[in-house]
Short mmCIF file of C-alpha atoms and ligand atoms in Angstrom, two decimals:
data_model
loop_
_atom_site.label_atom_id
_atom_site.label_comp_id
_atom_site.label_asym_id
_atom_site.label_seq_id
_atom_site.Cartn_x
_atom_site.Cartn_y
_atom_site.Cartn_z
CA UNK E 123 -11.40 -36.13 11.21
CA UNK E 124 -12.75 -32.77 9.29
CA UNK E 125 -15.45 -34.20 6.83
CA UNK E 126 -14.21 -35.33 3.52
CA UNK E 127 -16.19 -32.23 1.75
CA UNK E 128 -14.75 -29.49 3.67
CA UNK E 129 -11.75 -30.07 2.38
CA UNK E 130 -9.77 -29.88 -1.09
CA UNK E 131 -7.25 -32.86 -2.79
CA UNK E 132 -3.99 -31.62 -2.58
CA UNK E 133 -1.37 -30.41 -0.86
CA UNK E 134 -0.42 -30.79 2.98
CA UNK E 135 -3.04 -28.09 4.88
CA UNK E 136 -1.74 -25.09 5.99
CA UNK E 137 -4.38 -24.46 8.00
CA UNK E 138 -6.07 -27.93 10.17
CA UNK E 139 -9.12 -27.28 12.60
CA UNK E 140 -10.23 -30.25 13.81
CA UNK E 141 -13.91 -30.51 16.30
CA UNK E 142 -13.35 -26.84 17.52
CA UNK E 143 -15.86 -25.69 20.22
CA UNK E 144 -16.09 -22.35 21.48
CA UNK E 145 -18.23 -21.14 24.61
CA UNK E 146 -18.15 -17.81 26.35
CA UNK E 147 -18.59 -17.48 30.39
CA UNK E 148 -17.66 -19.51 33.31
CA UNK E 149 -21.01 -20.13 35.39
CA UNK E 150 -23.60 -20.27 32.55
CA UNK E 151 -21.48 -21.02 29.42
CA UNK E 152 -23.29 -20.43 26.22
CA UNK E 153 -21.94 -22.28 22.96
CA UNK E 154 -20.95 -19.94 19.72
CA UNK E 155 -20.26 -23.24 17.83
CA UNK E 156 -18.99 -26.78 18.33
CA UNK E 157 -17.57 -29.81 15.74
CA UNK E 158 -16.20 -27.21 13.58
CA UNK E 159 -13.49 -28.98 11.32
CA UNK E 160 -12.08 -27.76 7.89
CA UNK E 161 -9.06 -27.29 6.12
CA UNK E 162 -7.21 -24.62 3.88
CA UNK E 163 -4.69 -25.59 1.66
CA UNK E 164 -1.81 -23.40 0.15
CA UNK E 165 -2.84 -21.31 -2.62
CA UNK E 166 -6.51 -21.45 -1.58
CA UNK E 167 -9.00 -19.45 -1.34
CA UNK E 168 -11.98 -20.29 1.33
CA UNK E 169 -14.65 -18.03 2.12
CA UNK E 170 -16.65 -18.58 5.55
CA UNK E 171 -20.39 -17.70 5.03
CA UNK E 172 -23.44 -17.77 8.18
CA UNK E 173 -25.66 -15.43 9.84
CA UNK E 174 -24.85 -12.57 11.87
CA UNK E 175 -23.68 -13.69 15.25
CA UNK E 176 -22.71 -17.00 14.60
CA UNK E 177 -19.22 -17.09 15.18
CA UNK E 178 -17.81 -16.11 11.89
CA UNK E 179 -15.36 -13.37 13.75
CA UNK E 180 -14.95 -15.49 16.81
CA UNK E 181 -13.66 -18.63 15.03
CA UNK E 182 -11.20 -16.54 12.86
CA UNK E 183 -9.84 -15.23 16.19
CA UNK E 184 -9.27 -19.21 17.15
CA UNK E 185 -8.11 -19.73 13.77
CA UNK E 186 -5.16 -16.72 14.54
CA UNK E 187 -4.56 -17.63 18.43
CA UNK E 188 -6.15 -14.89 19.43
CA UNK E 189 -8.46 -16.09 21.15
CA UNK E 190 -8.99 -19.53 22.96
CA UNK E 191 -11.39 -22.27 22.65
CA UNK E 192 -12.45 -25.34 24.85
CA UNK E 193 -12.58 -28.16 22.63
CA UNK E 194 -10.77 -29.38 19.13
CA UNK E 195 -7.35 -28.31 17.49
CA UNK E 196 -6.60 -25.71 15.50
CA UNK E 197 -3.20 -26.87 13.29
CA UNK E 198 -0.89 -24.47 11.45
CA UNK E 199 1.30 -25.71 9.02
CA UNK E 200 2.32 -28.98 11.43
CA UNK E 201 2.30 -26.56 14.61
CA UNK E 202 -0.62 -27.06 16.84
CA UNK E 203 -1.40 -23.69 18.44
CA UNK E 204 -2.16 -24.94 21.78
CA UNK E 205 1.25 -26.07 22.52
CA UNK E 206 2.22 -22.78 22.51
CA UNK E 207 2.27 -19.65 24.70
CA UNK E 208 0.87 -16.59 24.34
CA UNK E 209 4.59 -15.15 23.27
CA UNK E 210 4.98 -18.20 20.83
CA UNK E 211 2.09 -17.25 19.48
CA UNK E 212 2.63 -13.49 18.78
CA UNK E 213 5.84 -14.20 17.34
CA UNK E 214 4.12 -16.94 15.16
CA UNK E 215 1.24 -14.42 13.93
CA UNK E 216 4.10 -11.67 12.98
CA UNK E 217 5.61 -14.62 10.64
CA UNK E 218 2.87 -16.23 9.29
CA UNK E 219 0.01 -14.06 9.61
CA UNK E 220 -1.62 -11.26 7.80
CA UNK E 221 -5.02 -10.41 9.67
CA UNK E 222 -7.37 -7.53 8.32
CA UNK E 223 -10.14 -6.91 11.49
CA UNK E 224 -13.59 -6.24 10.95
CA UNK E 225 -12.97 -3.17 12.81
CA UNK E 226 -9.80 -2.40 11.19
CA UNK E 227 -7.49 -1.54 14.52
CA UNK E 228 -5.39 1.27 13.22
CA UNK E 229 -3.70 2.87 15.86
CA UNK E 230 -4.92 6.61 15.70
CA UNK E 231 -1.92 8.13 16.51
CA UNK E 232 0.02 6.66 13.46
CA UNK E 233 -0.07 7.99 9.77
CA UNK E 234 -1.29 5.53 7.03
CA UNK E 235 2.01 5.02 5.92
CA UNK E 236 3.38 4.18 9.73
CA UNK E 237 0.18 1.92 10.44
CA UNK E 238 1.20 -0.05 6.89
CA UNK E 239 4.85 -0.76 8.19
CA UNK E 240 3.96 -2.28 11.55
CA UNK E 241 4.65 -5.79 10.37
CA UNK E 242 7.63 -5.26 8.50
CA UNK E 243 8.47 -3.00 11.79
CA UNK E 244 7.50 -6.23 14.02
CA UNK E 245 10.07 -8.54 11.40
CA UNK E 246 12.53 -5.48 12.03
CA UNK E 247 12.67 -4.74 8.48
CA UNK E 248 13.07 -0.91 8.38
CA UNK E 249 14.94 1.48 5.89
CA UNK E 250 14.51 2.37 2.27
CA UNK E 251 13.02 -1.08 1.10
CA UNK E 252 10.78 -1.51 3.05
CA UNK E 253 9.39 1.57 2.76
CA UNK E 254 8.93 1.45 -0.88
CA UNK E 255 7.28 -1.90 -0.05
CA UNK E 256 4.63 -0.13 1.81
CA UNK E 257 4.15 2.77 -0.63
CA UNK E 258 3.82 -0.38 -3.17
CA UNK E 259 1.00 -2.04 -1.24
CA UNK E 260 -0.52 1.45 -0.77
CA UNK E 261 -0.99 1.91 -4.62
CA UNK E 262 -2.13 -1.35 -4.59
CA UNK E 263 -5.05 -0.80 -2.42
CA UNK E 264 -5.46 2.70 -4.05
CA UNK E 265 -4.15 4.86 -1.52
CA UNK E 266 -0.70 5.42 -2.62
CA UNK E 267 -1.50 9.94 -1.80
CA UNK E 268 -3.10 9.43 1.56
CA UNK E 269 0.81 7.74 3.52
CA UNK E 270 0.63 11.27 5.62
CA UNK E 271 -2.74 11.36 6.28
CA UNK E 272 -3.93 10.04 10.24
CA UNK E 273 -6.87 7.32 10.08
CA UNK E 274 -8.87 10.25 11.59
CA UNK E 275 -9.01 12.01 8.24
CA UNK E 276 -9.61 9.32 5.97
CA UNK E 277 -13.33 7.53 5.19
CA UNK E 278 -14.68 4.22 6.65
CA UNK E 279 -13.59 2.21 3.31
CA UNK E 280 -10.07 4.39 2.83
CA UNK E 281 -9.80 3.08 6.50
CA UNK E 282 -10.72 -0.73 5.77
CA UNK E 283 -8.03 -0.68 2.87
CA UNK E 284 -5.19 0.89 5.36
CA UNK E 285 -6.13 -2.50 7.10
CA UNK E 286 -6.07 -4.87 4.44
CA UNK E 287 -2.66 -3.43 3.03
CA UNK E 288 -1.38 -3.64 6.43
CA UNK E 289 -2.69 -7.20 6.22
CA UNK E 290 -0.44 -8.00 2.90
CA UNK E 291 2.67 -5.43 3.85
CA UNK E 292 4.84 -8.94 5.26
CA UNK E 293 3.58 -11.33 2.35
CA UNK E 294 2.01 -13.65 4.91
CA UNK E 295 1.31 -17.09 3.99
CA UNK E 296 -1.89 -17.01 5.16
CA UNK E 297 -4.29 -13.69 4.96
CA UNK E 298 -7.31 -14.01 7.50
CA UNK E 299 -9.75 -11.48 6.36
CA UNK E 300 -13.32 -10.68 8.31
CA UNK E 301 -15.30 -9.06 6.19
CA UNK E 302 -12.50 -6.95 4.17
CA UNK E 303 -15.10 -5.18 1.35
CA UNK E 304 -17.79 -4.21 4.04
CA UNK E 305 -17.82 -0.45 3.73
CA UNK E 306 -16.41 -0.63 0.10
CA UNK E 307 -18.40 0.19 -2.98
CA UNK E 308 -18.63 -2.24 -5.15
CA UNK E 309 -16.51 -1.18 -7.66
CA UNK E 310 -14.05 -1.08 -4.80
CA UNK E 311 -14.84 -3.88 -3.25
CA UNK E 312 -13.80 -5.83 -6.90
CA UNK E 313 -10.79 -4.26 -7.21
CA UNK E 314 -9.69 -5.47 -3.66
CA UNK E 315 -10.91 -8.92 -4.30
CA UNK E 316 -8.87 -8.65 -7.81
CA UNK E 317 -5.64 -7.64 -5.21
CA UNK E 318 -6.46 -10.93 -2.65
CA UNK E 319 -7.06 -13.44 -5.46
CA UNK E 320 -4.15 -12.66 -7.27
CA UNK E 321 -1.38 -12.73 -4.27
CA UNK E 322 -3.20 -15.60 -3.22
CA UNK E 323 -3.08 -17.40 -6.99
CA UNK E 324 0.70 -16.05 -7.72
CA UNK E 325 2.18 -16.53 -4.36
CA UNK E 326 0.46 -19.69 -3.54
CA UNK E 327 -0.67 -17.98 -0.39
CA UNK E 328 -3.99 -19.17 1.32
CA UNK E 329 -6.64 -16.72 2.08
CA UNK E 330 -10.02 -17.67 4.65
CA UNK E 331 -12.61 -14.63 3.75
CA UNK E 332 -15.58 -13.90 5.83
CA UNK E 333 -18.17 -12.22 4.00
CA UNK E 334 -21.79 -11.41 3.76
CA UNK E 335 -21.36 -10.55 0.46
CA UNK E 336 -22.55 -14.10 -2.01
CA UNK E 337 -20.25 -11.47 -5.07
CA UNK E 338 -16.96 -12.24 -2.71
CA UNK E 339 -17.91 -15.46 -1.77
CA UNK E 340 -18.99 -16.96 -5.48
CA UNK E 341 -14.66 -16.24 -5.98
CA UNK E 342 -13.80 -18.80 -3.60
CA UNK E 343 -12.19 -22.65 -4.53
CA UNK E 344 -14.94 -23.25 -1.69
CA UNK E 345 -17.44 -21.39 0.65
CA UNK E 346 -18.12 -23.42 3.85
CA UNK E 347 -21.03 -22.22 6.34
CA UNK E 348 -20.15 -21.55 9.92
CA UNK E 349 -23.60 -22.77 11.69
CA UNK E 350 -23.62 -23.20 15.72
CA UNK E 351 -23.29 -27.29 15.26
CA UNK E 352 -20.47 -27.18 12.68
CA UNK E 353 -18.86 -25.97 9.47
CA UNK E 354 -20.02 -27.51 6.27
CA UNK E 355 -19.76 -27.06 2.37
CA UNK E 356 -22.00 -24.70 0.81
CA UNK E 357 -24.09 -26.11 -2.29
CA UNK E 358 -22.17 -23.34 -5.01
CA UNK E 359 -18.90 -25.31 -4.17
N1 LIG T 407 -16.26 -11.46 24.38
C1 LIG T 407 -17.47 -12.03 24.25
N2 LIG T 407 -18.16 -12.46 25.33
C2 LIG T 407 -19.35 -13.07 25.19
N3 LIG T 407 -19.96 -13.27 24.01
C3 LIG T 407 -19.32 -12.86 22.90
C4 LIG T 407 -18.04 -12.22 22.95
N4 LIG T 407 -17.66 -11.93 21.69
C5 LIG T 407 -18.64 -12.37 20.88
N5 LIG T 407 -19.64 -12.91 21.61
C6 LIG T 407 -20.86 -13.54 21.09
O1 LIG T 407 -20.47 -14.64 20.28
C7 LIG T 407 -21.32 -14.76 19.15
C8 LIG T 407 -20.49 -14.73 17.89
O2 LIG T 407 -19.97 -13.44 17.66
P1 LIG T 407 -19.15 -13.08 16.36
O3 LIG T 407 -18.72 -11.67 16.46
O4 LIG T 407 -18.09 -14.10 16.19
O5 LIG T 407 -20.26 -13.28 15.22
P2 LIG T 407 -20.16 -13.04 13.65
O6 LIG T 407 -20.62 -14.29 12.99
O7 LIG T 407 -18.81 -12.54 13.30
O8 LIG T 407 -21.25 -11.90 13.42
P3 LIG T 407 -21.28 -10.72 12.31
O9 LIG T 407 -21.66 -11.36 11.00
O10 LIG T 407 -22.38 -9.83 12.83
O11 LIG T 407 -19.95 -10.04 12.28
C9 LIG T 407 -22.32 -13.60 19.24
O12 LIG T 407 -23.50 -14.12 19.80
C10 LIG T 407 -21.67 -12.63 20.17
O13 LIG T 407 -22.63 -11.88 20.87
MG1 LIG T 408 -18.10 -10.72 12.61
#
């Protein structure tokens, strides 16, 4: 069972991990992190804290079934993402998911405006709505002039906020963010944690944030801190 402090009172989870362990290589496997538990409830906001190279990325690649792990459970919404395949699960990630990389993955050959409607795309929403849909989310993430532009010819933080409103295009339940204010200024970087909080607060969406940054994390219901021998509440919370 996760520990009675990483976790909040109400609501059914939408999100159960439960003793995850992750190790890389066959012959001489080296542990990222093991006995990771925690849950994230609807409407919540959790932001994942620890030092670089512990596993913050890695275990919010479990957390999306994107990558796999070798101990523990890792629970969406009733649906444990082991029992599926690896088609079950991309079909699950288009519905449920919103994921904004730390390395943003915009496809290069796509406009701002085409790399935005993937999702709704994926969901084969096309036409007039939802394109005014992504020109919304655009504005949102103060970029509604740059829809023609190609990723080439935009900044590294005009880039990271293509990603997150490709992240929020669907209205996912669940927004997985690593590190989404990075390259942002910090006037920026407020703004966009304004734009997360509220969809998260007025949708009753649940968002997991990793972050170096103590600004984005002070936001969060709770900050938990990934460490190599499990996840556990940080004091502020
Ligand atoms: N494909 C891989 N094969 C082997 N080791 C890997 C692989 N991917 C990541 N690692 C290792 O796993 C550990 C965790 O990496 P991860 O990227 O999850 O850390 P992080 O906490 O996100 O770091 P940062 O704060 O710098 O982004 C690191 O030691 C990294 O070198
Ligand atoms: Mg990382």
């Amino acid at each position: 069972m996760p520990s009675p402090s990483c976790t909040s009172p109400h609501l059914t989870p939408l999100v159960q991990v439960d003793q995850l362990a992750k190790r890389y290589g066959e012959t001489a496997p080296a542990t990222v992190f093991e006995q990771v538990s925690c849950e994230v409830r609807p409407g919540e906001f959790v932001a994942v804290v620890g030092d670089s190279g512990v596993g913050k990325s890695t275990f919010l690649n479990c957390l999306a079934g994107l990558d796999s792990w070798q101990q523990g459970r890792v629970v969406h919404a009733g649906v444990d993402l082991s029992t599926l395949n690896e088609a079950q699960r991309a079909i699950w990630r288009r519905r449920h998911l919103g994921f904004v990389f730390q390395a943003f993955h915009v496809l290069p050959h796509l406009d701002v405006a085409q790399n935005v409607a993937l999702p709704l795309m994926l969901l084969g929403r096309h036409g007039a709505e939802s394109q005014e849909r992504v020109q919304q989310v655009l504005q949102a993430v103060g970029l509604a002039e740059l829809g023609g532009r190609l990723p080439q010819q935009l900044s590294g933080g005009q880039l990271q906020r293509v990603a997150i409103a490709r992240a929020l295009v669907h209205e996912p339940p669940l927004l997985l963010a690593d590190e989404p204010t990075g390259n942002l200024d910090p006037g920026t970087a407020r703004q966009i944690m304004d734009l997360l909080l509220a969809r998260t607060r007025e949708r009753q969406t649940a968002l997991v944030l990793v972050t170096h940054s103590m600004d984005a994390a002070r936001r969060a219901d709770r900050i938990l801190r990934l460490t190599s021998r499990g996840m556990q509440p940080e004091a502020a919370c």
